[in-house]
């Protein structure tokens, strides 16, 4: 007789148990009578026919059968009590897994010296931003957490060995992601290069080559130096505190550590001879991390983070540790001193009123002058719009004679080729035969080249005119076209080719041969590119200074990047944040209106893109424009093409 689904043995039920329970196991656990009934049936009911048969055929053995039935009853009672004992042990095992409160127990690993994120407080208990965040997640998700602190290398090993279920502050990397699952990030942490105040200044990690660099052992920066082959002499230590103390004591050259913990510890230890000199590495994402077998833990913490973000609780915890302003109590013992300051201020206020009125009058005059200048610039912008209409009309008029040239030049070339044998025969008879003041032998060699150059120049005129017409053509504001960024860049360069040639002898164009596509308005994107290239030309002061235009894709192939670099005069750091302000310009004496970058920035934002500037005085400027990519192609990467001595129509 086959067993029913819920007649599985307790041993098999325990073996089949993981983080959930199968149906049979739950039934046995909450109703042990079902299990006892199967034993009763096997040992007590089924032997009854055998007993009656024995009475019929062997009456003299009745006493023997009666004793046998007593034995069966004893066996039944014994099995019943064994099943109760098994159920009790299972319930005890579950209690140890979920905790006495019925909540699931999760072991969390944390760094004991990484303030203000996580560290051991004065009482030795875990505290910090990530500690409070973990406890808040545990509360909203109905789980129990035990946070254990150690040095970073130990807790990372503890995760891989199974000692910890999850780590609460682990930085993401592609190498770690091969073995570890990461939650959504709860923090972004920046890393800086710290040095003693008398140390040489550096601004890039490549300059750490052959230098002694202190890092936290097994940290993300330790892995970064190894993975990127920086060839630095790595000095691993257990904590940030040890790294900063060694650096401040004069040992080793630099320390590559997390910015916030390092500044926190430097202030606590009063290390005033070290400071951050560069932050060349982009911010790292801090997340919860668990082994791949604990995927459900990541789901729990992701859901908890989402709840805390939506309720604003995460922001409150963050402000507590990073942004909260400490309110100081009023210093009553200095009341007299403050009163004296107030009296002096009141006495000075009388004299300041006259000065303030004078300054106010000057400010009014200054603002009036600015408004007048802005009005003039608006008039100039209107003139530029009218000029665009005029250019469109002139381009149309140029097309007529250009079309005539393109039609007649091939006929003229064909006529020359037909007449050439006759002219050659005549030249043999008359050695002094010449045309247009040139000897026939020279003319026969040069005229084909002259006709070809005329044909190519006419074609170039037609392309420029068509580009001007496209640029001046009014288009709707809907950004719905599929735009090949390489084609738009090439068209823009043809339009400003003369400006480029008059500016520099070193112009390079790099087009990504994957032909990235974006969704947008070709005319408006072309307007942005033309404006940025003209700005680069205006910044170049020598013909030996280079200008480079590059199209490529981001590493994740989600964005198209357009980079325009020049080796010009650069931009004052005080002006970089104002570059896209309307009517702000540093070229007002040259006729600048201050509207070009403002309009360009608005166009880029309308395309869901970004505009970024990186400049250094007397060294040059790099402008990076990014657009969301649309259906990228997997083709080989492009190559640099020098367009100084060739047509830019690539």
Coordinates of C-alpha atoms in Angstrom, one line a residue:
X1 CA 0.0 0.0 0.0
X2 CA 1.5 3.3 -1.1
X3 CA 2.1 6.0 1.6
X4 CA -0.2 9.1 1.7
X5 CA 1.5 12.5 1.2
X6 CA 1.5 13.3 4.8
X7 CA 2.9 9.9 5.9
X8 CA 6.5 10.9 5.2
X9 CA 8.9 10.1 8.1
X10 CA 10.1 12.8 10.5
X11 CA 13.6 12.2 9.3
X12 CA 12.7 12.9 5.7
X13 CA 10.8 16.0 6.7
X14 CA 13.9 17.4 8.5
X15 CA 16.1 16.6 5.5
X16 CA 13.7 18.4 3.1
X17 CA 13.5 21.5 5.3
X18 CA 15.3 24.6 4.2
X19 CA 14.2 28.2 4.9
X20 CA 10.6 27.2 4.2
X21 CA 8.6 24.1 5.1
X22 CA 6.8 21.6 2.9
X23 CA 3.2 20.9 3.5
X24 CA 3.6 17.4 5.0
X25 CA 6.2 18.7 7.5
X26 CA 3.8 21.4 8.8
X27 CA 0.9 18.9 9.1
X28 CA 3.0 16.5 11.2
X29 CA 4.3 19.3 13.3
X30 CA 0.9 20.7 14.2
X31 CA -1.0 17.3 14.3
X32 CA 1.1 14.4 15.7
X33 CA -2.1 12.2 16.0
X34 CA -1.9 11.6 12.2
X35 CA 1.6 10.2 12.6
X36 CA 0.6 8.1 15.7
X37 CA -2.4 6.7 13.8
X38 CA -0.2 5.2 11.1
X39 CA 1.7 3.4 13.8
X40 CA -1.5 2.3 15.6
X41 CA -2.8 1.0 12.3
X42 CA 0.4 -1.0 11.6
X43 CA 0.8 -2.5 15.0
X44 CA -2.7 -2.7 16.5
X45 CA -5.5 -2.9 13.9
X46 CA -3.9 -4.9 11.0
X47 CA -2.9 -7.9 13.3
X48 CA -6.6 -8.4 14.4
X49 CA -7.5 -10.9 11.5
X50 CA -4.4 -12.8 12.5
X51 CA -5.7 -13.0 16.1
X52 CA -9.1 -14.3 15.0
X53 CA -7.5 -16.9 12.7
X54 CA -5.3 -18.0 15.6
X55 CA -8.4 -18.4 17.9
X56 CA -10.2 -20.5 15.2
X57 CA -7.4 -22.9 14.4
X58 CA -5.3 -22.9 17.6
X59 CA -7.5 -22.3 20.6
X60 CA -4.9 -23.6 23.0
X61 CA -2.6 -20.7 22.1
X62 CA -5.1 -18.1 23.2
X63 CA -3.0 -17.0 26.1
X64 CA 0.0 -16.6 23.8
X65 CA -1.9 -14.3 21.4
X66 CA -3.2 -12.2 24.4
X67 CA 0.4 -11.5 25.4
X68 CA 1.2 -10.6 21.8
X69 CA -1.5 -8.0 21.8
X70 CA -0.1 -6.5 25.0
X71 CA 3.3 -6.2 23.3
X72 CA 1.7 -4.4 20.3
X73 CA 0.1 -1.9 22.7
X74 CA 3.4 -1.2 24.4
X75 CA 5.1 -0.7 21.0
X76 CA 2.4 1.8 20.0
X77 CA 2.8 3.8 23.2
X78 CA 6.5 3.8 22.8
X79 CA 6.3 5.1 19.2
X80 CA 3.7 7.8 20.2
X81 CA 6.0 9.2 22.8
X82 CA 9.0 9.1 20.3
X83 CA 7.0 11.2 17.8
X84 CA 6.3 13.8 20.5
X85 CA 9.9 14.0 21.4
X86 CA 10.8 14.4 17.7
X87 CA 8.3 17.3 17.4
X88 CA 9.7 19.0 20.5
X89 CA 13.3 18.8 19.1
X90 CA 12.1 20.3 15.8
X91 CA 10.4 23.2 17.5
X92 CA 13.5 23.8 19.5
X93 CA 15.6 23.9 16.3
X94 CA 13.3 26.4 14.7
X95 CA 13.4 28.6 17.8
X96 CA 17.2 28.7 17.5
X97 CA 16.9 29.7 13.8
X98 CA 14.2 32.4 14.3
X99 CA 15.1 33.6 17.8
X100 CA 12.9 33.5 20.9
X101 CA 10.8 36.4 19.6
X102 CA 9.8 34.4 16.5
X103 CA 11.8 36.8 14.2
X104 CA 14.4 35.6 11.7
X105 CA 18.0 36.0 13.0
X106 CA 20.5 37.6 10.6
X107 CA 24.2 38.0 11.3
X108 CA 25.6 41.3 10.0
X109 CA 29.3 42.1 9.7
X110 CA 30.6 45.6 10.2
X111 CA 34.0 47.5 10.3
X112 CA 34.8 48.5 13.9
X113 CA 36.7 51.6 12.9
X114 CA 35.0 53.3 9.9
X115 CA 33.4 56.5 11.3
X116 CA 30.9 58.0 10.9
X117 CA 29.5 55.0 8.8
X118 CA 30.2 52.2 11.4
X119 CA 32.4 52.0 14.4
X120 CA 32.5 50.9 18.0
X121 CA 31.2 53.6 20.4
X122 CA 32.5 54.5 23.8
X123 CA 30.6 51.7 25.4
X124 CA 31.9 49.2 22.8
X125 CA 28.6 48.8 21.1
X126 CA 28.2 49.2 17.3
X127 CA 27.1 52.7 16.2
X128 CA 27.1 54.9 13.1
X129 CA 25.1 55.7 10.1
X130 CA 25.0 52.1 8.6
X131 CA 24.4 50.6 12.0
X132 CA 21.3 52.7 12.6
X133 CA 20.2 52.1 9.0
X134 CA 20.5 48.3 9.5
X135 CA 18.5 48.4 12.7
X136 CA 15.8 50.5 11.1
X137 CA 15.5 48.0 8.2
X138 CA 15.3 45.1 10.6
X139 CA 12.4 46.9 12.4
X140 CA 10.3 47.6 9.3
X141 CA 11.0 44.1 7.8
X142 CA 10.3 42.2 11.1
X143 CA 13.7 40.5 11.4
X144 CA 16.3 40.4 14.1
X145 CA 19.9 41.4 13.4
X146 CA 23.1 40.8 15.3
X147 CA 25.9 43.2 14.3
X148 CA 29.4 41.9 14.9
X149 CA 32.4 44.2 14.4
X150 CA 35.9 43.4 13.3
X151 CA 38.6 44.7 11.0
X152 CA 37.5 44.8 7.3
X153 CA 39.7 41.9 6.1
X154 CA 38.2 39.7 8.8
X155 CA 34.6 40.5 8.1
X156 CA 35.1 40.1 4.4
X157 CA 36.6 36.6 5.0
X158 CA 33.7 36.0 7.4
X159 CA 31.2 36.6 4.7
X160 CA 32.8 34.1 2.3
X161 CA 33.2 31.5 5.1
X162 CA 29.5 31.8 6.1
X163 CA 30.2 33.3 9.5
X164 CA 28.2 36.4 8.4
X165 CA 25.0 36.4 6.5
X166 CA 25.4 39.9 5.1
X167 CA 27.8 42.9 5.2
X168 CA 26.2 46.4 5.7
X169 CA 28.8 48.6 4.1
X170 CA 30.6 46.9 1.2
X171 CA 31.7 48.9 -1.9
X172 CA 30.6 47.6 -5.3
X173 CA 33.1 46.3 -8.0
X174 CA 32.7 44.1 -11.0
X175 CA 35.1 41.6 -9.5
X176 CA 33.3 41.4 -6.2
X177 CA 29.9 41.0 -8.0
X178 CA 31.1 37.7 -9.4
X179 CA 30.6 36.1 -6.0
X180 CA 28.5 38.6 -4.0
X181 CA 25.0 40.0 -4.5
X182 CA 24.6 43.7 -3.9
X183 CA 21.6 45.7 -2.8
X184 CA 20.8 49.1 -4.1
X185 CA 23.3 51.6 -2.8
X186 CA 22.6 53.4 0.4
X187 CA 25.6 55.7 0.3
X188 CA 28.2 57.2 -2.1
X189 CA 31.6 57.5 -0.6
X190 CA 34.6 59.4 -2.1
X191 CA 38.2 58.4 -1.8
X192 CA 41.1 60.9 -1.6
X193 CA 44.9 60.8 -1.7
X194 CA 46.2 62.1 1.6
X195 CA 49.7 63.5 2.1
X196 CA 51.8 65.4 4.5
X197 CA 51.7 69.2 4.0
X198 CA 55.3 69.2 2.7
X199 CA 54.8 66.4 0.2
X200 CA 54.8 66.9 -3.6
X201 CA 51.3 67.5 -5.0
X202 CA 49.8 65.0 -7.4
X203 CA 46.4 64.9 -9.1
X204 CA 46.2 61.4 -10.7
X205 CA 46.6 57.8 -9.3
X206 CA 49.1 57.1 -12.1
X207 CA 51.5 59.4 -10.3
X208 CA 51.6 56.9 -7.4
X209 CA 53.9 54.6 -9.3
X210 CA 56.8 53.5 -7.2
X211 CA 55.4 55.4 -4.2
X212 CA 54.7 53.9 -0.9
X213 CA 50.9 54.1 -0.6
X214 CA 49.0 53.1 2.6
X215 CA 45.6 51.5 2.1
X216 CA 43.1 49.5 4.3
X217 CA 43.8 45.8 3.8
X218 CA 41.3 44.1 1.4
X219 CA 39.4 47.4 0.8
X220 CA 38.1 48.6 -2.5
X221 CA 41.1 50.9 -3.0
X222 CA 43.5 48.0 -2.3
X223 CA 41.8 46.1 -5.0
X224 CA 41.8 49.1 -7.3
X225 CA 45.6 49.6 -7.1
X226 CA 46.1 45.9 -7.9
X227 CA 43.5 45.6 -10.6
X228 CA 44.7 48.7 -12.5
X229 CA 48.4 47.9 -12.3
X230 CA 49.3 51.2 -10.7
X231 CA 52.7 49.7 -9.7
X232 CA 52.6 51.5 -6.4
X233 CA 54.3 50.0 -3.3
X234 CA 51.2 49.0 -1.3
X235 CA 51.3 49.2 2.5
X236 CA 48.2 47.4 3.8
X237 CA 46.9 48.2 7.3
X238 CA 43.9 47.1 9.3
X239 CA 42.1 50.5 9.7
X240 CA 41.9 54.0 8.4
X241 CA 43.1 55.2 11.8
X242 CA 46.3 53.3 11.5
X243 CA 46.9 54.5 7.9
X244 CA 46.5 58.2 8.9
X245 CA 48.7 57.8 12.0
X246 CA 51.5 56.2 10.0
X247 CA 51.3 59.0 7.4
X248 CA 51.3 61.7 10.0
X249 CA 54.3 60.2 11.8
X250 CA 56.4 60.6 8.6
X251 CA 56.3 57.0 7.4
X252 CA 55.6 56.2 3.7
X253 CA 54.5 58.7 1.0
X254 CA 50.7 58.8 0.6
X255 CA 47.5 57.2 1.9
X256 CA 44.6 56.3 -0.3
X257 CA 41.6 56.3 2.0
X258 CA 37.9 57.2 2.3
X259 CA 37.4 60.9 2.5
X260 CA 34.7 61.3 5.2
X261 CA 36.2 58.7 7.7
X262 CA 39.7 60.2 7.2
X263 CA 38.6 63.7 7.9
X264 CA 36.6 62.5 10.9
X265 CA 39.6 60.6 12.3
X266 CA 42.1 63.4 11.5
X267 CA 40.0 65.7 13.6
X268 CA 39.6 63.2 16.4
X269 CA 43.3 62.5 16.6
X270 CA 44.3 66.2 15.9
X271 CA 46.5 65.3 12.9
X272 CA 47.0 68.8 11.5
X273 CA 50.0 67.9 9.3
X274 CA 48.2 65.9 6.7
X275 CA 45.5 66.9 4.2
X276 CA 43.7 65.6 1.1
X277 CA 45.5 66.7 -2.1
X278 CA 43.4 65.0 -4.8
X279 CA 40.2 63.0 -5.4
X280 CA 41.0 61.4 -8.8
X281 CA 38.7 58.3 -8.3
X282 CA 35.0 58.6 -8.7
X283 CA 32.6 58.0 -5.8
X284 CA 32.1 54.3 -4.8
X285 CA 28.7 52.9 -4.1
X286 CA 28.2 51.4 -0.6
X287 CA 25.6 48.7 -0.4
X288 CA 24.5 45.6 1.5
X289 CA 26.3 42.5 0.2
X290 CA 25.6 38.8 0.7
X291 CA 26.6 35.5 -1.0
X292 CA 24.6 34.4 -4.0
X293 CA 22.9 31.7 -2.0
X294 CA 21.4 34.4 0.3
X295 CA 19.5 36.2 -2.5
X296 CA 16.4 36.5 -0.3
X297 CA 18.4 38.6 2.2
X298 CA 19.3 41.1 -0.5
X299 CA 15.6 41.2 -1.4
X300 CA 14.7 41.9 2.3
X301 CA 17.2 44.8 2.6
X302 CA 16.3 46.2 -0.8
X303 CA 12.7 46.4 0.3
X304 CA 13.6 47.8 3.6
X305 CA 15.7 50.5 2.0
X306 CA 12.9 51.4 -0.3
X307 CA 10.5 51.8 2.6
X308 CA 13.0 54.0 4.6
X309 CA 13.6 56.2 1.5
X310 CA 9.8 56.7 0.9
X311 CA 9.1 57.5 4.5
X312 CA 12.1 59.8 4.8
X313 CA 13.6 57.8 7.7
X314 CA 16.8 57.2 5.8
X315 CA 17.3 60.9 5.2
X316 CA 16.8 61.6 8.9
X317 CA 19.5 59.0 9.8
X318 CA 21.8 60.5 7.1
X319 CA 21.3 64.1 8.4
X320 CA 22.0 62.9 11.9
X321 CA 25.4 61.6 11.0
X322 CA 26.5 63.8 8.1
X323 CA 24.4 67.0 7.9
X324 CA 22.8 67.8 11.3
X325 CA 23.8 71.2 12.6
X326 CA 24.6 71.2 16.3
X327 CA 22.9 73.9 18.2
X328 CA 25.0 75.5 20.8
X329 CA 23.5 76.9 24.0
X330 CA 23.7 80.6 24.7
X331 CA 26.9 81.5 26.6
X332 CA 25.4 83.4 29.6
X333 CA 28.8 84.1 31.1
X334 CA 29.7 86.2 28.0
X335 CA 26.5 88.2 28.1
X336 CA 28.4 91.4 29.0
X337 CA 30.7 90.9 26.0
X338 CA 27.8 90.5 23.6
X339 CA 26.1 93.5 25.0
X340 CA 29.2 95.6 24.4
X341 CA 29.3 94.3 20.8
X342 CA 25.7 95.3 20.3
X343 CA 26.3 98.8 21.6
X344 CA 29.3 99.3 19.3
X345 CA 27.3 97.9 16.4
X346 CA 24.5 100.4 17.1
X347 CA 26.9 103.3 17.2
X348 CA 28.5 102.2 13.9
X349 CA 25.1 101.7 12.3
X350 CA 24.5 105.5 12.2
X351 CA 27.7 106.0 10.2
X352 CA 27.0 102.9 8.0
X353 CA 23.6 104.3 6.9
X354 CA 25.2 107.0 4.8
X355 CA 27.7 104.5 3.3
X356 CA 24.9 102.1 2.6
X357 CA 22.8 104.7 0.8
X358 CA 25.8 105.6 -1.4
X359 CA 26.4 101.9 -2.2
X360 CA 22.7 101.4 -3.0
X361 CA 22.8 104.2 -5.5
X362 CA 25.8 102.7 -7.2
X363 CA 24.1 99.3 -7.3
X364 CA 21.0 100.8 -8.9
X365 CA 23.2 102.4 -11.5
X366 CA 25.0 99.2 -12.1
X367 CA 21.8 97.2 -12.5
X368 CA 20.4 99.8 -14.8
X369 CA 23.5 99.5 -16.9
X370 CA 23.2 95.7 -17.0
X371 CA 19.5 95.9 -18.1
X372 CA 20.5 98.2 -20.9
X373 CA 23.3 95.8 -22.0
X374 CA 20.9 92.9 -21.9
X375 CA 18.4 94.9 -24.0
X376 CA 21.2 95.5 -26.5
X377 CA 22.1 91.8 -26.5
X378 CA 18.4 90.9 -27.2
X379 CA 18.5 93.2 -30.1
X380 CA 21.7 91.6 -31.3
X381 CA 20.1 88.1 -30.9
X382 CA 17.1 89.3 -33.0
X383 CA 19.6 90.5 -35.6
X384 CA 21.2 87.1 -35.6
X385 CA 17.9 85.4 -36.2
X386 CA 17.2 87.7 -39.1
X387 CA 20.7 86.9 -40.4
X388 CA 19.7 83.2 -40.4
X389 CA 16.8 84.0 -42.6
X390 CA 19.0 86.0 -44.9
X391 CA 21.6 83.2 -45.0
X392 CA 18.8 80.8 -46.1
X393 CA 17.8 83.1 -48.9
X394 CA 21.4 83.7 -50.1
X395 CA 22.1 79.9 -50.0
X396 CA 19.1 79.4 -52.3
X397 CA 20.5 82.0 -54.7
X398 CA 24.0 80.4 -54.7
X399 CA 22.5 77.1 -55.6
X400 CA 21.4 78.3 -59.0
X401 CA 24.9 79.2 -60.4
X402 CA 26.4 76.2 -58.6
X403 CA 24.0 73.9 -60.3
X404 CA 24.9 75.5 -63.7
X405 CA 28.6 74.9 -63.0
X406 CA 28.0 71.3 -62.0
X407 CA 26.0 70.8 -65.2
X408 CA 28.5 72.4 -67.5
X409 CA 31.9 71.3 -66.1
X410 CA 31.4 67.7 -67.1
X411 CA 30.5 68.8 -70.6
X412 CA 33.6 71.0 -70.8
X413 CA 35.8 68.2 -69.6
X414 CA 34.3 65.8 -72.1
X415 CA 34.8 68.4 -74.9
X416 CA 38.5 68.8 -73.9
X417 CA 39.0 65.0 -74.0
X418 CA 37.4 64.9 -77.5
X419 CA 39.5 67.8 -78.8
X420 CA 42.7 66.5 -77.2
X421 CA 43.8 64.2 -80.1
X422 CA 43.3 66.9 -82.7
X423 CA 45.2 69.5 -80.6
X424 CA 48.0 67.0 -80.1
X425 CA 48.2 66.4 -83.8
X426 CA 48.4 70.1 -84.5
X427 CA 51.0 70.6 -81.8
X428 CA 53.2 68.1 -83.6
X429 CA 53.0 70.2 -86.7
X430 CA 53.6 73.5 -84.9
X431 CA 56.1 73.1 -82.0
X432 CA 55.2 76.7 -80.8
X433 CA 51.5 75.9 -80.5
X434 CA 50.0 77.4 -77.2
X435 CA 46.6 77.9 -75.6
X436 CA 45.8 80.6 -73.0
X437 CA 49.4 81.7 -73.0
X438 CA 50.6 78.1 -72.0
X439 CA 52.4 75.7 -74.2
X440 CA 50.3 72.8 -75.2
X441 CA 52.3 70.1 -73.6
X442 CA 52.0 71.8 -70.2
X443 CA 48.3 72.7 -70.7
X444 CA 47.5 69.1 -71.6
X445 CA 48.9 68.0 -68.3
X446 CA 47.4 70.7 -66.0
X447 CA 44.0 71.3 -67.5
X448 CA 42.5 67.9 -66.4
X449 CA 43.6 68.7 -62.9
X450 CA 42.1 72.2 -63.1
X451 CA 38.8 70.8 -64.3
X452 CA 38.8 68.2 -61.5
X453 CA 39.5 70.8 -58.9
X454 CA 36.8 73.0 -60.2
X455 CA 34.3 70.1 -60.1
X456 CA 35.3 69.2 -56.5
X457 CA 35.1 72.8 -55.4
X458 CA 31.6 73.1 -57.0
X459 CA 30.5 70.0 -55.2
X460 CA 31.9 71.5 -51.9
X461 CA 30.0 74.7 -52.5
X462 CA 26.8 72.7 -53.0
X463 CA 27.4 70.7 -49.7
X464 CA 28.0 73.9 -47.7
X465 CA 25.0 75.6 -49.2
X466 CA 22.8 72.6 -48.4
X467 CA 24.2 72.5 -44.9
X468 CA 23.4 76.2 -44.4
X469 CA 19.9 75.6 -45.6
X470 CA 19.4 72.7 -43.3
X471 CA 20.8 74.8 -40.4
X472 CA 18.6 77.8 -41.1
X473 CA 15.5 75.7 -41.8
X474 CA 12.8 76.0 -39.1
X475 CA 11.8 72.7 -37.5
X476 CA 9.2 71.7 -35.0
X477 CA 10.2 71.3 -31.4
X478 CA 9.3 67.6 -31.2
X479 CA 12.5 65.6 -30.6
X480 CA 11.5 62.4 -32.5
X481 CA 14.2 61.9 -35.2
X482 CA 16.7 59.2 -35.3
X483 CA 20.0 61.2 -35.5
X484 CA 23.3 59.7 -36.5
X485 CA 25.7 61.7 -34.3
X486 CA 28.7 61.1 -36.7
X487 CA 26.8 62.6 -39.6
X488 CA 25.7 65.7 -37.6
X489 CA 29.3 66.2 -36.4
X490 CA 30.6 65.9 -40.0
X491 CA 28.0 68.4 -41.3
X492 CA 28.9 70.9 -38.5
X493 CA 32.6 70.7 -39.3
X494 CA 31.9 71.4 -43.0
X495 CA 30.0 74.5 -42.0
X496 CA 32.9 75.8 -39.9
X497 CA 35.7 74.4 -42.0
X498 CA 37.1 77.8 -42.9
X499 CA 37.1 79.0 -39.3
X500 CA 39.0 75.8 -38.3
X501 CA 41.6 76.2 -41.0
X502 CA 42.2 79.9 -40.2
X503 CA 42.6 78.9 -36.5
X504 CA 44.9 75.8 -36.2
X505 CA 47.2 73.5 -38.2
X506 CA 46.4 70.7 -35.8
X507 CA 42.8 69.6 -36.0
X508 CA 41.8 66.0 -35.4
X509 CA 38.4 64.3 -35.8
X510 CA 37.6 61.0 -34.2
X511 CA 34.4 59.3 -35.1
X512 CA 33.2 56.1 -33.4
X513 CA 32.6 53.6 -36.2
X514 CA 29.8 52.0 -34.3
X515 CA 27.7 54.9 -35.6
X516 CA 25.9 55.8 -32.4
X517 CA 22.3 56.9 -32.8
X518 CA 20.2 59.2 -30.6
X519 CA 16.6 60.4 -30.6
X520 CA 16.5 64.2 -31.2
X521 CA 16.4 67.1 -33.6
X522 CA 19.3 67.0 -36.0
X523 CA 19.2 70.8 -36.6
X524 CA 19.3 71.6 -32.9
X525 CA 22.1 69.2 -32.1
X526 CA 24.0 70.6 -35.1
X527 CA 23.5 74.1 -33.7
X528 CA 25.1 73.0 -30.4
X529 CA 28.1 71.4 -32.1
X530 CA 28.8 74.4 -34.2
X531 CA 28.7 76.7 -31.2
X532 CA 31.1 74.5 -29.2
X533 CA 33.6 74.2 -32.1
X534 CA 33.5 78.0 -32.7
X535 CA 34.1 78.6 -29.0
X536 CA 37.1 76.2 -29.2
X537 CA 38.5 78.1 -32.2
X538 CA 38.1 81.4 -30.3
X539 CA 40.0 80.1 -27.3
X540 CA 43.0 79.0 -29.4
X541 CA 45.8 81.6 -29.6
X542 CA 48.4 79.9 -31.7
X543 CA 48.1 77.8 -34.9
X544 CA 50.2 75.1 -33.2
X545 CA 47.5 74.6 -30.6
X546 CA 45.4 71.5 -31.3
X547 CA 41.6 71.1 -31.5
X548 CA 40.1 67.6 -31.2
X549 CA 36.6 66.5 -31.8
X550 CA 35.6 62.9 -30.6
X551 CA 32.5 60.8 -30.7
X552 CA 32.4 57.7 -28.6
X553 CA 30.1 55.7 -26.2
X554 CA 30.2 55.3 -22.4
X555 CA 31.5 52.1 -20.9
X556 CA 28.0 50.8 -20.2
X557 CA 27.0 51.8 -23.8
X558 CA 24.0 53.7 -22.5
X559 CA 25.2 57.2 -23.6
X560 CA 26.8 58.8 -26.6
X561 CA 29.6 61.1 -25.7
X562 CA 30.8 64.1 -27.8
X563 CA 34.1 65.6 -26.6
X564 CA 35.5 68.8 -28.0
X565 CA 39.0 69.7 -26.7
X566 CA 41.3 72.6 -27.3
X567 CA 44.7 73.7 -26.2
X568 CA 43.6 77.4 -25.8
X569 CA 43.7 79.9 -23.0
X570 CA 41.4 78.0 -20.7
X571 CA 38.6 79.2 -18.4
X572 CA 38.9 80.9 -15.1
X573 CA 37.6 78.5 -12.4
X574 CA 35.4 81.3 -11.1
X575 CA 33.6 81.5 -14.4
X576 CA 32.9 77.8 -15.1
X577 CA 29.7 77.7 -13.0
X578 CA 28.4 80.8 -14.9
X579 CA 29.1 79.6 -18.5
X580 CA 25.5 78.6 -19.2
X581 CA 24.0 81.7 -17.6
X582 CA 22.1 83.9 -20.1
X583 CA 24.1 86.9 -21.3
X584 CA 27.3 85.9 -19.5
X585 CA 30.3 86.1 -21.8
X586 CA 34.0 86.7 -21.6
X587 CA 34.1 87.8 -25.3
X588 CA 32.0 90.9 -25.1
X589 CA 34.7 93.1 -26.7
X590 CA 34.7 90.7 -29.6
X591 CA 31.0 90.9 -30.1
X592 CA 29.9 88.0 -27.9
X593 CA 26.3 88.0 -26.7
X594 CA 26.5 85.4 -24.0
X595 CA 23.6 83.4 -25.4
X596 CA 25.4 80.6 -27.2
X597 CA 26.1 78.3 -24.3
X598 CA 22.8 79.2 -22.6
X599 CA 20.9 78.1 -25.7
X600 CA 23.1 75.1 -26.2
X601 CA 22.5 74.0 -22.6
X602 CA 18.8 74.3 -23.0
X603 CA 18.9 72.2 -26.2
X604 CA 21.0 69.5 -24.5
X605 CA 18.6 69.3 -21.5
X606 CA 15.6 69.0 -23.9
X607 CA 17.4 65.9 -25.3
X608 CA 17.8 64.5 -21.8
X609 CA 21.6 65.0 -22.0
X610 CA 24.3 66.7 -20.0
X611 CA 26.9 69.4 -20.6
X612 CA 30.2 69.4 -18.6
X613 CA 33.3 71.5 -18.7
X614 CA 36.8 70.7 -17.6
X615 CA 39.4 73.5 -18.0
X616 CA 42.8 74.7 -16.8
X617 CA 44.1 78.1 -17.4
X618 CA 46.7 78.4 -20.2
X619 CA 46.4 74.6 -20.9
X620 CA 43.0 74.2 -22.5
X621 CA 39.4 73.2 -22.1
X622 CA 37.5 70.0 -22.6
X623 CA 33.7 70.1 -23.2
X624 CA 31.8 66.8 -22.9
X625 CA 28.2 66.4 -24.2
X626 CA 26.3 63.2 -23.4
X627 CA 23.0 62.0 -25.0
X628 CA 21.0 58.8 -24.2
X629 CA 21.9 56.2 -26.8
X630 CA 19.3 54.6 -29.1
X631 CA 19.9 51.1 -30.4
X632 CA 23.8 51.0 -30.3
X633 CA 25.7 48.9 -32.8
X634 CA 28.4 46.5 -32.0
X635 CA 31.0 47.5 -34.5
X636 CA 34.7 48.1 -34.1
X637 CA 35.9 51.3 -32.6
X638 CA 36.9 54.3 -34.7
X639 CA 40.3 55.6 -35.5
X640 CA 41.8 59.1 -35.4
X641 CA 41.6 61.0 -38.7
X642 CA 43.7 64.2 -39.2
X643 CA 41.5 66.6 -41.2
X644 CA 43.9 69.5 -41.6
X645 CA 45.0 68.5 -45.1
X646 CA 41.8 66.6 -46.1
X647 CA 38.2 67.4 -46.5
X648 CA 36.3 67.1 -43.2
X649 CA 33.4 65.3 -44.8
X650 CA 34.2 62.0 -43.2

